[in-house]
C-alpha positions as semicolon CSV with decimal commas, in nm:
position;residue;x (nm);y (nm);z (nm)
1;M;27,705;3,997;18,850
2;P;27,420;3,795;18,998
3;S;27,055;3,868;18,949
4;A;26,909;4,132;19,164
5;V;26,630;3,998;19,404
6;L;26,300;4,131;19,303
7;P;26,106;4,172;19,614
8;I;25,750;4,297;19,687
9;L;25,765;4,589;19,923
10;R;25,434;4,730;20,096
11;D;25,351;5,015;20,339
12;G;24,980;5,076;20,395
13;E;24,790;5,111;20,070
14;V;25,115;5,134;19,863
15;V;25,255;4,829;19,702
16;L;25,588;4,796;19,481
17;R;25,611;4,485;19,310
18;P;25,824;4,362;19,017
19;I;25,720;4,438;18,663
20;R;25,584;4,169;18,446
21;S;25,548;4,115;18,078
22;R;25,163;4,118;18,120
23;D;25,176;4,471;18,283
24;A;25,224;4,616;17,921
25;K;24,853;4,679;17,840
26;P;24,758;4,847;18,154
27;L;25,071;5,049;18,184
28;E;25,020;5,153;17,814
29;R;24,696;5,256;17,898
30;S;24,802;5,460;18,201
31;L;25,079;5,616;18,012
32;L;24,844;5,731;17,727
33;D;24,565;5,864;17,987
34;N;24,840;6,057;18,144
35;R;25,008;6,168;17,827
36;A;24,984;6,556;17,896
37;W;25,092;6,512;18,266
38;L;25,386;6,283;18,197
39;R;25,525;6,385;17,858
40;Q;25,748;6,698;17,973
41;W;25,930;6,451;18,206
42;E;25,967;6,164;17,976
43;A;26,307;6,036;17,856
44;T;26,362;6,023;17,496
45;Y;26,634;5,913;17,253
46;P;26,830;6,175;17,063
47;G;26,706;6,162;16,709
48;G;26,450;5,902;16,801
49;G;26,075;5,891;16,756
50;T;25,819;5,951;17,040
51;A;25,602;5,617;17,005
52;I;25,533;5,448;17,328
53;D;25,649;5,088;17,314
54;V;25,569;4,946;17,673
55;K;25,661;4,606;17,577
56;A;25,999;4,675;17,452
57;S;26,044;4,881;17,763
58;I;25,959;4,609;17,977
59;R;26,197;4,348;17,795
60;N;26,449;4,607;17,849
61;L;26,391;4,648;18,218
62;L;26,372;4,298;18,280
63;A;26,705;4,212;18,081
64;H;26,867;4,466;18,337
65;A;26,699;4,306;18,616
66;R;26,840;3,958;18,519
67;A;27,187;4,110;18,469
68;G;27,179;4,242;18,842
69;T;27,184;4,610;18,746
70;A;26,813;4,720;18,800
71;L;26,516;4,666;19,019
72;P;26,214;4,739;18,811
73;F;25,881;4,809;18,985
74;V;25,527;4,891;18,917
75;I;25,348;5,103;19,190
76;E;25,009;4,978;19,296
77;V;24,730;5,121;19,518
78;D;24,431;4,888;19,596
79;G;24,534;4,667;19,330
80;E;24,564;4,923;19,042
81;I;24,878;5,004;18,860
82;V;24,945;5,391;18,918
83;G;25,286;5,423;18,825
84;Q;25,636;5,296;18,792
85;L;25,963;5,297;18,993
86;N;26,290;5,182;18,871
87;V;26,621;5,129;19,052
88;S;26,898;5,156;18,785
89;S;27,265;5,163;18,746
90;I;27,299;4,930;19,054
91;T;27,670;4,879;19,119
92;H;27,855;4,711;19,401
93;G;28,206;4,700;19,528
94;S;28,384;5,030;19,595
95;L;28,097;5,226;19,449
96;S;27,781;5,050;19,587
97;S;27,538;5,292;19,442
98;A;27,221;5,301;19,250
99;T;26,975;5,563;19,088
100;I;26,605;5,591;19,126
101;G;26,346;5,720;18,858
102;Y;25,962;5,714;18,879
103;W;25,632;5,831;18,764
104;V;25,282;5,824;18,882
105;S;24,945;5,886;18,755
106;Q;24,812;6,229;18,789
107;H;24,508;6,119;18,979
108;V;24,701;5,979;19,274
109;A;24,955;6,265;19,289
110;G;24,957;6,452;19,615
111;R;24,868;6,160;19,828
112;G;25,229;6,069;19,963
113;I;25,238;5,770;19,717
114;T;25,541;5,860;19,551
115;P;25,769;5,950;19,854
116;T;25,645;5,617;20,024
117;A;25,754;5,411;19,703
118;V;26,096;5,590;19,684
119;A;26,149;5,526;20,077
120;L;26,060;5,174;20,037
121;A;26,290;5,113;19,741
122;T;26,576;5,313;19,914
123;D;26,534;5,109;20,240
124;Y;26,558;4,810;20,040
125;C;26,863;4,885;19,867
126;F;27,043;5,011;20,178
127;L;26,919;4,737;20,419
128;V;26,909;4,428;20,219
129;L;27,130;4,491;19,915
130;R;27,381;4,672;20,133
131;L;27,430;4,968;19,879
132;H;27,584;5,262;20,006
133;R;27,434;5,551;19,823
134;M;27,109;5,641;19,628
135;E;27,071;5,918;19,364
136;I;26,774;6,099;19,229
137;C;26,804;6,342;18,958
138;I;26,509;6,585;18,887
139;R;26,440;6,864;18,642
140;P;26,442;7,212;18,794
141;E;26,062;7,270;18,650
142;N;25,936;6,950;18,807
143;G;25,802;7,082;19,134
144;P;25,611;6,756;19,230
145;S;25,954;6,560;19,225
146;L;26,139;6,806;19,408
147;R;25,879;6,792;19,695
148;V;25,939;6,401;19,711
149;V;26,328;6,446;19,777
150;E;26,250;6,753;20,030
151;K;26,013;6,523;20,228
152;L;26,264;6,241;20,240
153;G;26,572;6,452;20,321
154;F;26,779;6,381;20,029
155;R;27,071;6,615;20,015
156;Y;27,113;6,843;19,717
157;E;27,448;6,777;19,538
158;G;27,450;7,010;19,230
159;L;27,344;7,107;18,886
160;R;27,411;6,873;18,608
161;R;27,392;7,057;18,267
162;R;27,224;6,883;17,983
163;F;27,219;6,557;18,167
164;I;26,952;6,348;18,022
165;H;26,740;6,372;17,710
166;I;26,395;6,444;17,810
167;N;26,099;6,526;17,597
168;G;26,314;6,596;17,262
169;D;26,628;6,764;17,415
170;W;26,927;6,760;17,661
171;R;26,788;6,891;17,993
172;D;26,953;7,014;18,293
173;H;26,886;6,849;18,640
174;F;26,936;6,892;18,993
175;A;27,112;6,603;19,161
176;F;27,014;6,465;19,502
177;G;27,190;6,185;19,707
178;L;27,176;5,990;20,038
179;V;27,395;5,763;20,200
180;A;27,312;5,467;20,419
181;E;27,501;5,611;20,720
182;E;27,255;5,908;20,715
183;V;26,950;5,677;20,765
184;P;27,042;5,393;21,002
185;R;26,672;5,321;21,098
186;G;26,561;5,369;20,734
187;V;26,421;5,653;20,517
188;L;26,064;5,557;20,548
189;S;26,075;5,565;20,941
190;R;26,272;5,901;20,939
191;W;26,015;6,065;20,733
192;R;25,719;5,923;20,900
193;D;25,874;6,006;21,251
194;G;25,934;6,376;21,140
195;R;26,315;6,325;21,166
196;A;26,410;6,403;20,788
197;P;26,603;6,738;20,765
198;Q;26,385;7,021;20,645
199;D;26,630;7,183;20,431
200;A;26,863;6,923;20,297
201;A;26,705;6,921;19,942
202;R;26,741;7,315;19,938
203;V;26,885;7,427;19,598
204;P;27,117;7,724;19,625
205;E;27,003;8,048;19,466
206;A;27,293;8,043;19,229
207;D;27,196;7,711;19,088
208;Q;26,835;7,802;19,076
209;V;26,927;8,111;18,856
210;A;27,161;7,909;18,651
211;A;26,858;7,659;18,590
212;V;26,662;7,937;18,428
213;H;26,916;7,990;18,177
214;P;26,993;7,643;18,026
215;L;27,337;7,592;17,880
216;R;27,325;7,587;17,487
217;V;27,551;7,420;17,240
218;G;27,832;7,685;17,165
219;D;27,805;7,852;17,509
220;R;28,141;7,869;17,681
């Protein structure tokens, strides 16, 4: 598979640019400064440690980018790195899909930066890479991320039990999806024009209740 193009995407003050090796120090500083804010949503390895190795993470992201399976970005505002967004699991052909994950620093939360970044990346994947489907999976407890998919009109698609290893254990996630036919003029313009469906990301009560009681090993 050819390497995915690594573009620079902009909207107003928000810039998505390709991650670089020299971003390791500012990213590590930001991650440490926001440790309490981010740790509860941080992907971990079963049986692994909790040390932050940003250099190794960037090397891994760039390797996936060279393989054409990822688009790793940093999020900048006024020249400051305030987070990351990674488009991962990029596949073409009959599936033509990808997954988005992200984090932002606490001091910029609530300013519309995250939904802008997600919309920019999704529009690029749909309109340039010609992917067909984008997915975002979010922990039920992560209110700020749930508001992102609500604003952008991603559709709720179901509860995934013990889906990703987060903060030391396998955690349930809500899955949200969007396909290109739903946003022919782009996610960003639909949101800015007030055309994003208000209830597409609504989680059914049964799944909300189920998420309060995580599935445990040995449950049937």
